[in-house]
Coordinates of C-alpha atoms in Angstrom, one line a residue:
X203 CA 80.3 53.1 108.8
X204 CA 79.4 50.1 106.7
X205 CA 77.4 47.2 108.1
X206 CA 75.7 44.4 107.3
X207 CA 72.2 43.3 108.9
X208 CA 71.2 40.0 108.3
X209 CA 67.4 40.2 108.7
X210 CA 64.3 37.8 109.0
X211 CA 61.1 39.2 108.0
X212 CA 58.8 36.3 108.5
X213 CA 56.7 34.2 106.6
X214 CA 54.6 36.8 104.7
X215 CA 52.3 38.8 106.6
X216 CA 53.4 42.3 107.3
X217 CA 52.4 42.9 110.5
X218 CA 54.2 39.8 112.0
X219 CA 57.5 41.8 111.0
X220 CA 59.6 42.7 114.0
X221 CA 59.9 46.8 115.0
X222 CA 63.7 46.1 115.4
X223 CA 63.4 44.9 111.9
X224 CA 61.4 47.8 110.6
X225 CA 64.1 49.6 112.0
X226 CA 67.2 48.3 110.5
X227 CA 65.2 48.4 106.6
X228 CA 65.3 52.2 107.1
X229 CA 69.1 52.3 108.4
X230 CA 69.7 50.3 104.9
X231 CA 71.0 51.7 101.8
X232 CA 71.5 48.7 99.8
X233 CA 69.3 45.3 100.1
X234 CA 69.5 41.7 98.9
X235 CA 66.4 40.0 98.6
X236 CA 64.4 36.7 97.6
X237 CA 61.2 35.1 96.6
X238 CA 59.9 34.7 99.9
X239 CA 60.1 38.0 101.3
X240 CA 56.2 39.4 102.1
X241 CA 55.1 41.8 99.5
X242 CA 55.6 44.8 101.5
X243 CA 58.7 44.7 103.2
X244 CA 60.5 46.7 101.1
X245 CA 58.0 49.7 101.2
X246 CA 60.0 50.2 104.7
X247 CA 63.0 51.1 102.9
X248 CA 64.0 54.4 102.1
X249 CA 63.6 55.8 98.6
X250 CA 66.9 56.1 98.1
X251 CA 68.2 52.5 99.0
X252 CA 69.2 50.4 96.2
X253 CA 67.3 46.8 95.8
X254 CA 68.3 43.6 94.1
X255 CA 66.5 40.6 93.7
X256 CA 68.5 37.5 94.1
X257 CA 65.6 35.0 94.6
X258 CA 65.8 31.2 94.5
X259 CA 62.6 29.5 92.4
X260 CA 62.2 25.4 92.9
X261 CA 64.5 24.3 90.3
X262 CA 65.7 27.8 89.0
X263 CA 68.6 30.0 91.0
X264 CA 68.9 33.2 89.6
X265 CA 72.4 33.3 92.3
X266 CA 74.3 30.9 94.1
X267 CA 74.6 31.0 97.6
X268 CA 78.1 31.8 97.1
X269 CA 77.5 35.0 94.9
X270 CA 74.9 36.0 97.5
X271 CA 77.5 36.1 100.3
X272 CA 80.4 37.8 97.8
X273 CA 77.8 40.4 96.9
X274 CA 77.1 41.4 100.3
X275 CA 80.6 41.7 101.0
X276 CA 81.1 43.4 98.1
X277 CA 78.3 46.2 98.9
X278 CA 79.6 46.4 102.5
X279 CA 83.1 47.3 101.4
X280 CA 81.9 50.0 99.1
X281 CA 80.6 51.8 102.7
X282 CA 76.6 50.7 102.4
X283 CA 74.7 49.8 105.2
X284 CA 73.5 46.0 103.7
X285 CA 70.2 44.5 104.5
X286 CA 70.0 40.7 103.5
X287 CA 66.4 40.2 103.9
X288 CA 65.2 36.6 104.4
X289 CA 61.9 35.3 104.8
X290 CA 60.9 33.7 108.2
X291 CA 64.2 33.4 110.2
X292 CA 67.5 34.0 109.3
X293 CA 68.9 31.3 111.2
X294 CA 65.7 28.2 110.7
X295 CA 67.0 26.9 107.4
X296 CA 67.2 30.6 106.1
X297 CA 71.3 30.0 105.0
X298 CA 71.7 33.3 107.4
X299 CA 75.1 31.3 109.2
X300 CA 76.4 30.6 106.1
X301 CA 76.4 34.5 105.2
X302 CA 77.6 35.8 109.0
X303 CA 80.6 33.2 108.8
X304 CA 81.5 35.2 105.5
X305 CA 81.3 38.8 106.8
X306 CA 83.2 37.2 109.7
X307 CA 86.2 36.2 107.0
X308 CA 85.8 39.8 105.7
X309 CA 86.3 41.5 109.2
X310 CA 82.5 43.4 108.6
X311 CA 80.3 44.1 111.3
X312 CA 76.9 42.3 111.3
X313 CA 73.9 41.8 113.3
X314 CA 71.5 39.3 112.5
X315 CA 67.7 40.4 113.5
X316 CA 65.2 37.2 114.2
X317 CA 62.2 36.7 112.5
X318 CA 58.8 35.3 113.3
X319 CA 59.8 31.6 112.1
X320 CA 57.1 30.3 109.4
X321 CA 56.7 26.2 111.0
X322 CA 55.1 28.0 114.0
X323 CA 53.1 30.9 112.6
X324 CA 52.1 29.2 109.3
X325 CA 50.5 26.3 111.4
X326 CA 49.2 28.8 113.3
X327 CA 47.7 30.8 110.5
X328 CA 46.1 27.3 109.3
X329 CA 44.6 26.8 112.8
X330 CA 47.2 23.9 113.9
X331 CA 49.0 24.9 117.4
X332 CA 52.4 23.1 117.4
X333 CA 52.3 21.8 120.9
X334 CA 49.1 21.5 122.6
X335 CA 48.7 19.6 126.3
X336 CA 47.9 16.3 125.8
X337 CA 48.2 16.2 122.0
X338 CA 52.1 17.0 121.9
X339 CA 54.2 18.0 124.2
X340 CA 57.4 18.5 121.4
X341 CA 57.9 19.3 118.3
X342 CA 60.8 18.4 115.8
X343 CA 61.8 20.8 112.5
X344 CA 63.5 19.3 109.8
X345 CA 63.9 20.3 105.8
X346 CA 62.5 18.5 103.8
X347 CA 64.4 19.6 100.7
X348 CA 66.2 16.9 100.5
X349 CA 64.2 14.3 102.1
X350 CA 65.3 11.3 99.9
X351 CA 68.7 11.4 101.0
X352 CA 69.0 13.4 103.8
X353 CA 71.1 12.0 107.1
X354 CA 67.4 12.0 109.5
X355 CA 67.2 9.4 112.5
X356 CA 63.7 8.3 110.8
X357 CA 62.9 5.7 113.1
X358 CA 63.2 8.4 116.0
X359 CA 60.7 10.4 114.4
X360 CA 58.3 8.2 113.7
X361 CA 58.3 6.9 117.2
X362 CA 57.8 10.4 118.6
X363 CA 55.1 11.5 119.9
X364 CA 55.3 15.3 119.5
X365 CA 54.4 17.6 116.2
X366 CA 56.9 16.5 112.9
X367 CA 57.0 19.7 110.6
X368 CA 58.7 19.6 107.0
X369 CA 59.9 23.0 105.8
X370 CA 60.3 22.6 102.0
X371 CA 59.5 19.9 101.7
X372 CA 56.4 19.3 99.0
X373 CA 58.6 17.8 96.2
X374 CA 59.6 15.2 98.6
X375 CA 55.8 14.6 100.4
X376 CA 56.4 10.6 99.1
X377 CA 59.5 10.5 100.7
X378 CA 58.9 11.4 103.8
X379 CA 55.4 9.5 104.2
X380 CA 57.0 6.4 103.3
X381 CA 60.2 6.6 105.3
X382 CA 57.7 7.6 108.1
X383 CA 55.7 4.9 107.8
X384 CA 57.9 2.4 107.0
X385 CA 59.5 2.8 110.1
X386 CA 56.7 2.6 111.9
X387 CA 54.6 5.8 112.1
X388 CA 50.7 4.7 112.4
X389 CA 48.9 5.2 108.6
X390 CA 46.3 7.0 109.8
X391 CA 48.1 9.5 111.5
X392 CA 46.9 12.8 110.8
X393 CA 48.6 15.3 108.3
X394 CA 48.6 18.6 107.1
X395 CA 50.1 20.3 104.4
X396 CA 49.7 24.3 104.3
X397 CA 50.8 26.5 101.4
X398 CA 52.2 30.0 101.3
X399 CA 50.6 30.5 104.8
X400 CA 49.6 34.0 106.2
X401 CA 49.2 35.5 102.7
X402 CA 46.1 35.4 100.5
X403 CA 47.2 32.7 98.3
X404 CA 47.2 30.4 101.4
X405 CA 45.7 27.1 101.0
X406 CA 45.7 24.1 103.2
X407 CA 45.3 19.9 102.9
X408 CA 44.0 17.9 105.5
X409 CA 44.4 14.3 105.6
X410 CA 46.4 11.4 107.3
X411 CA 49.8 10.0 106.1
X412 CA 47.5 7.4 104.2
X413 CA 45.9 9.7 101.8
X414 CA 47.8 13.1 102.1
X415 CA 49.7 12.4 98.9
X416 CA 46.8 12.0 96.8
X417 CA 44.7 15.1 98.6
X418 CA 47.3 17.4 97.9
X419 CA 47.9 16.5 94.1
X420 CA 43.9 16.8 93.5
X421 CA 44.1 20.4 95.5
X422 CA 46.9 21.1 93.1
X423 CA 49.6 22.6 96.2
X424 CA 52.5 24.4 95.0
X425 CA 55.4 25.4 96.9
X426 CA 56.6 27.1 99.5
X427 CA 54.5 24.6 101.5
X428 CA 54.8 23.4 105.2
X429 CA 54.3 19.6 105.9
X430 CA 53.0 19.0 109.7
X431 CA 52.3 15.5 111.0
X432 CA 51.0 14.7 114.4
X433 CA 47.3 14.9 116.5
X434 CA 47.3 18.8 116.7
X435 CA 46.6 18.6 113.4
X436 CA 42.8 17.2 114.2
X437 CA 42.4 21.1 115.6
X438 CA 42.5 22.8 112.4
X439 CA 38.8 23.7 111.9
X440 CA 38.2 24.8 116.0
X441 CA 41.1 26.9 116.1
X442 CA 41.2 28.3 112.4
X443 CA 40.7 32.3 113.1
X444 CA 42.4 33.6 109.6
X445 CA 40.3 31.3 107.5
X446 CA 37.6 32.5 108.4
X447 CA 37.8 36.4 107.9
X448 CA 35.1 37.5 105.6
X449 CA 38.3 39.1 103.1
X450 CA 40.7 35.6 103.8
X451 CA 42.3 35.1 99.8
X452 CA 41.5 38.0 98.2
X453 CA 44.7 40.3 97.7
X454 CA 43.4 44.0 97.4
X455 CA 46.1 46.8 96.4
X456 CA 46.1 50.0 97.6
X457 CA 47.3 53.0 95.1
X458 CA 47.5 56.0 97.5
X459 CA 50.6 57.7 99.2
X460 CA 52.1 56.0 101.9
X461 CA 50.8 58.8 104.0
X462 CA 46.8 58.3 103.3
X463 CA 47.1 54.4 102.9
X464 CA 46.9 53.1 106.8
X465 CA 43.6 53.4 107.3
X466 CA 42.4 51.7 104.9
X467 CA 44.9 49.1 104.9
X468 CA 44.1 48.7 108.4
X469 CA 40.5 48.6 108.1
X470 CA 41.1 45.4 105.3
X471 CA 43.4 44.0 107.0
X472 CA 40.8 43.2 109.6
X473 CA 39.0 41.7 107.8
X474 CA 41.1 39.2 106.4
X475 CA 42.6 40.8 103.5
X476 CA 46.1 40.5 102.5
X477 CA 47.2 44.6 101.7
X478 CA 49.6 44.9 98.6
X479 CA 50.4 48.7 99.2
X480 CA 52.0 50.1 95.7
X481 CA 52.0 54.2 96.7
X482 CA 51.7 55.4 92.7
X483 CA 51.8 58.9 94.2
X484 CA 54.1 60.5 96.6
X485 CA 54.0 64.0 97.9
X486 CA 55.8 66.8 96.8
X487 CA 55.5 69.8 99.1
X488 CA 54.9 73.1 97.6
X489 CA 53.1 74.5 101.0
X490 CA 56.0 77.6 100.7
X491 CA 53.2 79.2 98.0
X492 CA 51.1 80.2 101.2
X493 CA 53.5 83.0 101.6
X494 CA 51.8 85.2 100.3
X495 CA 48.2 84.9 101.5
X496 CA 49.7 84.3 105.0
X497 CA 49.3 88.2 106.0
X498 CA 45.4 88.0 104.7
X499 CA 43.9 85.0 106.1
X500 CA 42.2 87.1 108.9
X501 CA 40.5 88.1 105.4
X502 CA 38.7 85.1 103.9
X503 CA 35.2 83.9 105.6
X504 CA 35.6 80.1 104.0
X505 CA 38.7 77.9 103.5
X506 CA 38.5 74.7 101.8
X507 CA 40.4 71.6 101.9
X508 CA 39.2 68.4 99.5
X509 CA 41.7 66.3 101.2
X510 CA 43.7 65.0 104.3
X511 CA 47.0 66.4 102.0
X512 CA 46.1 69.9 102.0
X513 CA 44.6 69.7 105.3
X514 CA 48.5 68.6 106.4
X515 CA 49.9 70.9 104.5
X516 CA 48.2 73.9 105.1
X517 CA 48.6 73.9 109.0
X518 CA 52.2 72.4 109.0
X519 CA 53.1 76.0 106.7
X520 CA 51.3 77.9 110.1
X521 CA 52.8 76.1 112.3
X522 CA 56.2 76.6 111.1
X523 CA 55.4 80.2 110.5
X524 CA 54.3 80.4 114.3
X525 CA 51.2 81.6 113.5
X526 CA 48.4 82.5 115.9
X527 CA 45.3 80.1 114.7
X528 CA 43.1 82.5 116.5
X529 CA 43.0 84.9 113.9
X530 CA 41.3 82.8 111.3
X531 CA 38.1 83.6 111.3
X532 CA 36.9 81.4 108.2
X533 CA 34.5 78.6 108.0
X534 CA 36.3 75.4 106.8
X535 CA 34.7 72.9 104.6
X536 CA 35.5 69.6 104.0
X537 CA 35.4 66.5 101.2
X538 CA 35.3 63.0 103.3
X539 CA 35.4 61.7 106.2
X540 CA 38.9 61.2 106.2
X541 CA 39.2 64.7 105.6
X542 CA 37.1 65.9 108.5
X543 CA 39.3 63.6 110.5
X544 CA 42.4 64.9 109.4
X545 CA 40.5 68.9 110.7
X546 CA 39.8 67.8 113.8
X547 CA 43.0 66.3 114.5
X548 CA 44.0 69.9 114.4
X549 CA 41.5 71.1 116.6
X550 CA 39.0 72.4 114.0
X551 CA 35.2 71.1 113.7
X552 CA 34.5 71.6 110.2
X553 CA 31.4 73.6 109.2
X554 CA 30.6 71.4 106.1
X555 CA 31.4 67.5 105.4
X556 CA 30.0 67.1 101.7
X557 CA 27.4 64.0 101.6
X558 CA 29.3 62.9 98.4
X559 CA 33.4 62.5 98.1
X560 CA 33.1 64.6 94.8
X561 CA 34.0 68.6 94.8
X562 CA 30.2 69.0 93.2
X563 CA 29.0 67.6 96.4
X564 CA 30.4 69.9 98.6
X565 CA 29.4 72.6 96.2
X566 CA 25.7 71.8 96.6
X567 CA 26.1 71.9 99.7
X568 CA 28.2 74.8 100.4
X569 CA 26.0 76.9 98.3
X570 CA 23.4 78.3 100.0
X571 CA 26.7 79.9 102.5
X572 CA 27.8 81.4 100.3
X573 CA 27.8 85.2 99.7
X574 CA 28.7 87.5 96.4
X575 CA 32.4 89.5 97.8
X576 CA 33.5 87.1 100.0
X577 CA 37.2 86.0 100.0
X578 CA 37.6 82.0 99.7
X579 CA 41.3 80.0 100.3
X580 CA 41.4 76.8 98.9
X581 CA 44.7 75.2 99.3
X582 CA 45.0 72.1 97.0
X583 CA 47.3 69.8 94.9
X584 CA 48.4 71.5 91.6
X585 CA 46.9 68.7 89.6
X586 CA 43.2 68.8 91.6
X587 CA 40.2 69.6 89.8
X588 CA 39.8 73.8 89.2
X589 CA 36.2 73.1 89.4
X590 CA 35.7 74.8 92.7
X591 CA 37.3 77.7 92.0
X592 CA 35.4 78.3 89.1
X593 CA 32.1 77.7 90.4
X594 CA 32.9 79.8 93.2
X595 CA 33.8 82.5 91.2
X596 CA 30.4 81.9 89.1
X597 CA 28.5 82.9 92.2
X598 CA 30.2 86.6 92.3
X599 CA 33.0 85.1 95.3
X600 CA 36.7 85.8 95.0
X601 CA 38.8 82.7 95.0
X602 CA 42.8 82.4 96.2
X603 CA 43.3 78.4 94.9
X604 CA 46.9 77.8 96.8
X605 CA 49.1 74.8 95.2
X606 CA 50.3 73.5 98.9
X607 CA 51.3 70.2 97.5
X608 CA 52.3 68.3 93.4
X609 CA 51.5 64.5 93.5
X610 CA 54.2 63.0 91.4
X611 CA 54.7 59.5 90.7
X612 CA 55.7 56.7 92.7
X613 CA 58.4 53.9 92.3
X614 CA 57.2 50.0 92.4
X615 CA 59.9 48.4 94.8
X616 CA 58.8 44.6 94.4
X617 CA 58.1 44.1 90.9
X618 CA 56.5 40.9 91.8
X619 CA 54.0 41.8 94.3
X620 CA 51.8 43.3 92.2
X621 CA 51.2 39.4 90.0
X622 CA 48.7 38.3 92.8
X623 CA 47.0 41.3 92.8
X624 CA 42.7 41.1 92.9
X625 CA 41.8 43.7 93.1
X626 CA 42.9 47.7 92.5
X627 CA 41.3 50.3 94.8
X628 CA 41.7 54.2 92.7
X629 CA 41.3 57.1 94.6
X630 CA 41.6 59.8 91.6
X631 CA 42.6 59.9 88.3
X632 CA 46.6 60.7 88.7
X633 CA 46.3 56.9 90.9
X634 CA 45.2 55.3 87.6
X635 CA 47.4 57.1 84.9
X636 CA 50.7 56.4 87.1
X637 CA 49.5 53.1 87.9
X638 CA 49.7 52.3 84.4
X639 CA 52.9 53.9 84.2
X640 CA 53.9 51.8 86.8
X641 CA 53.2 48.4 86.2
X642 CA 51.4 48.2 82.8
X643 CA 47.3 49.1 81.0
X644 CA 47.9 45.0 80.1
X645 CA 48.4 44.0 83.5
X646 CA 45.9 46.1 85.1
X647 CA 43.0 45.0 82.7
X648 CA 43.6 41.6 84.0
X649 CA 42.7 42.6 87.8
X650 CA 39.3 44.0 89.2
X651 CA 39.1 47.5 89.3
X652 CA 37.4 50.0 91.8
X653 CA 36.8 54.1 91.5
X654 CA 36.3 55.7 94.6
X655 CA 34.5 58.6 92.3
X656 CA 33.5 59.6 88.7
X657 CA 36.0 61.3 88.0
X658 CA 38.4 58.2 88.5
X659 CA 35.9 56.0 86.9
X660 CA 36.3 58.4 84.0
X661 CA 39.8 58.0 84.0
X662 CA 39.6 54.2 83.7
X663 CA 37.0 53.9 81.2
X664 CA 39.4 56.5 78.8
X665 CA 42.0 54.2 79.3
X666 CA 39.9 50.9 78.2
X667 CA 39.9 49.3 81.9
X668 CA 36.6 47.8 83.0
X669 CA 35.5 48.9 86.1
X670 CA 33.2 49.5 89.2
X671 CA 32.4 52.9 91.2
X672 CA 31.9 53.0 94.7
X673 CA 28.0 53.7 95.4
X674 CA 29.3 55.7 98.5
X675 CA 32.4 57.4 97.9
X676 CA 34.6 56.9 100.6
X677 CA 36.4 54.5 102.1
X678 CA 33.8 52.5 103.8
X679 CA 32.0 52.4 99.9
X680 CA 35.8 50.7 99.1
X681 CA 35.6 48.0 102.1
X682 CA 31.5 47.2 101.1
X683 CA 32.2 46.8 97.4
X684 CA 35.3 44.9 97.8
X685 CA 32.9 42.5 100.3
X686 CA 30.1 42.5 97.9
X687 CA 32.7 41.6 95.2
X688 CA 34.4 39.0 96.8
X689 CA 31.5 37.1 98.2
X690 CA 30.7 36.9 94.7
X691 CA 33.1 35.7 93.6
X692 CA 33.8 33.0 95.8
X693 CA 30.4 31.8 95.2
X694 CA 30.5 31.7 91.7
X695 CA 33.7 29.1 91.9

């Protein structure tokens, strides 16, 4: 049955979208969205919903508001489920009734999902609580869009005492000081102006209505920006938390699946970093091959997997085969830490974790185990290295390599999230060539490139792309030479 959902995301972050809105993104099958959706909402929806971009630039509307509501009715009638997704809250300046009282003409069912409003969790992303005991015991929301001629009670704002936030309102900062001032609101009232909070890019002004114009035309602000005014403002350094993450500003993209990407993303999110996830690779299972080693794997004295993929794979194919584990007898071996996790998720302690994230690693170290005669399983991507196996052979061993899983391209959702982009983390070589496939050789060479190994440093260097290795190849070598990069960086400015 068609539907339409009418859904805030929030101001920007990820993680401050709502599960009831994760939710309804996956129920959708068509989507409508803008500029100031966070850059990886729409990695929530499925692969097979259709996404259009109807965003609204300062100045420059690539759709009325009116074509926006007839395309929603116009998908909803044709038997999608709709998503309009909206940044912050549908319903705080977000045009959301606008769009519900036109599905209401059209008879379509609707629900409209909140979303974290931006005027409270920007301010609180820049350190500046909207109400605070003592300081302000109210607070008062307007637009400041159209501040010049807008039908506000200024003399009743600038006699309260609470928190005065202007959403939209940069174009119009002159405006609103004056008419604040003029009707009586002190000069040196503090004032803060903070721009595309809760993301990377965000960037606040600290001043007083007295000089805030001028600080925030030397600072160089751009919108979407939120205007506050009021004594809380005075807290911004004591209570600024995001700030002052060691990662706060620097935008870091992740390349993997969606399946291997939320550690890491976790990991940099914690320390500040805002997480651009563009999976260049999803998985294709092929695990059905195992069919026909199934009956001998009482027969092989090693396995081994090179990654958390074909550990997945290969006991998901038992598993649904109903086979007893208890009849392996083999010695698995591992490449990374993420690997070995992945094993003993499964209740498996794996005899070997190679030192390096690099299949000659393990091989160095997996050498001296093994013995001419002996039956090894390696169960792997059908694009992976055939290094091992060859090797393996070298030594007198006989070798089964298994294709449990292809790696096949991914698809960009948000075309735009990738223009803020620092940095690029690569975790093998098909990463980088359908990254370029996906989003341009140009447009990567202009971003900071990481390998996680040689053979995807390889890879980037054939392709012309400057670049830096990790010295430990894993993910903790990612998270120390993104630090080391960034604190560079920031002190070379």
């Amino acid at each position: 049955m068609s539907k339409a959902y009418i859904i805030g995301t929030g101001p920007g972050d990820e993680e401050l979208l709502t599960l009831k809105a994760v939710r309804c993104l996956k129920e959708c099958t068509a989507v409508l969205y803008d500029r100031l959706v966070g850059n990886n909402v729409l990695n929530h929806l499925n692969d097979e919903c259709e996404i259009y971009y109807c965003g609204k630039e300062p100045g420059c509307h690539y759709k009325t508001q009116e074509e926006i509501n007839d395309m929603i009715i116009k998908l909803a009638k044709e038997g999608h489920i709709v998503g309009r997704i909206k940044g912050g809250d549908p319903y705080v300046f977000g045009r959301g009734g606008e769009e519900v009282l036109a599905l209401l003409e059209e008879n379509i069912p609707f629900e409209v999902i909140p979303g974290v409003t931006s005027p409270i969790a920007v301010l609180n992303y820049g350190g500046i609580p909207i109400t605070q005991r003592g300081m302000a015991q109210s607070f008062h929301i307007v637009t400041g869009m159209s501040a010049g001629v807008l039908k506000v009670n200024w003399n009743a704002l600038a006699n309260e005492n609470g928190t005065l936030v202007f959403m939209m309102g940069l174009d119009n900062l002159s405006n609103i000081v004056s008419n604040l001032v003029s009707n009586g609101k002190d000069i040196n009232t503090p004032c803060g102006v903070v721009m595309r909070g809760t993301s990377s890019k965000q960037k606040k002004v600290i001043g007083t209505l007295n000089d805030i114009e001028e600080k925030v035309k030397n600072a160089g602000l751009k919108s979407p920006c939120i205007i506050v005014v009021g004594e809380v403002v005075t807290l911004n350094e004591q209570l600024s938390w995001y700030e002052k993450k060691p990662l706060f500003g620097a935008n870091v993209c992740i390349t993997r699946s969606k399946e291997q990407a939320l550690s890491l993303k976790n990991s940099l999110r914690e320390l500040g970093a805002e997480v651009t996830e563009i999976n260049s690779i999803k998985i294709k299972e092929t695990k059905s091959n195992l069919e026909d080693y199934i009956e001998k794997i009482e027969d092989y004295k090693h396995i081994i997997l090179t990654s958390v993929n074909a550990v997945n794979m290969f006991f998901d194919f038992l598993k649904e085969k109903k086979f007893d584990l208890r009849k392996i007898k083999a010695k698995f071996s591992v490449i990374g830490k993420a690997t070995q996790k992945a094993l003993i998720d499964r209740g498996i302690i794996p005899f070997i974790v190679a030192k390096e994230f690099v299949c000659e690693g393990l091989l160095n170290d997996l050498k001296s185990e093994l013995k001419a005669g002996e039956k090894v399983l390696i169960p792997c991507s059908s694009s992976s290295r055939i290094y091992l196996k060859e090797e393996i052979e070298k030594l007198g061993l006989l070798v089964d390599r298994v294709h449990t899983y292809d790696t096949v391209c991914g698809t960009l959702k948000n075309k735009r999230s990738f223009e803020e982009v620092d940095i690029i983390l690569y975790t093998s070589p098909s990463t980088v060539k359908n990254m370029i496939s996906m989003v341009g050789l140009g447009n990567i060479k202009k971003k900071y490139n990481i390998a996680i190994g040689p053979q995807t440093k390889k890879m980037l260097e054939e392709n012309g792309i400057k670049n830096s290795m990790c010295k430990i190849h894993c993910e903790e070598g990612f998270i120390k030479e993104i630090i080391e990069f960034w604190n560079d960086l920031k002190e070379n400015r």
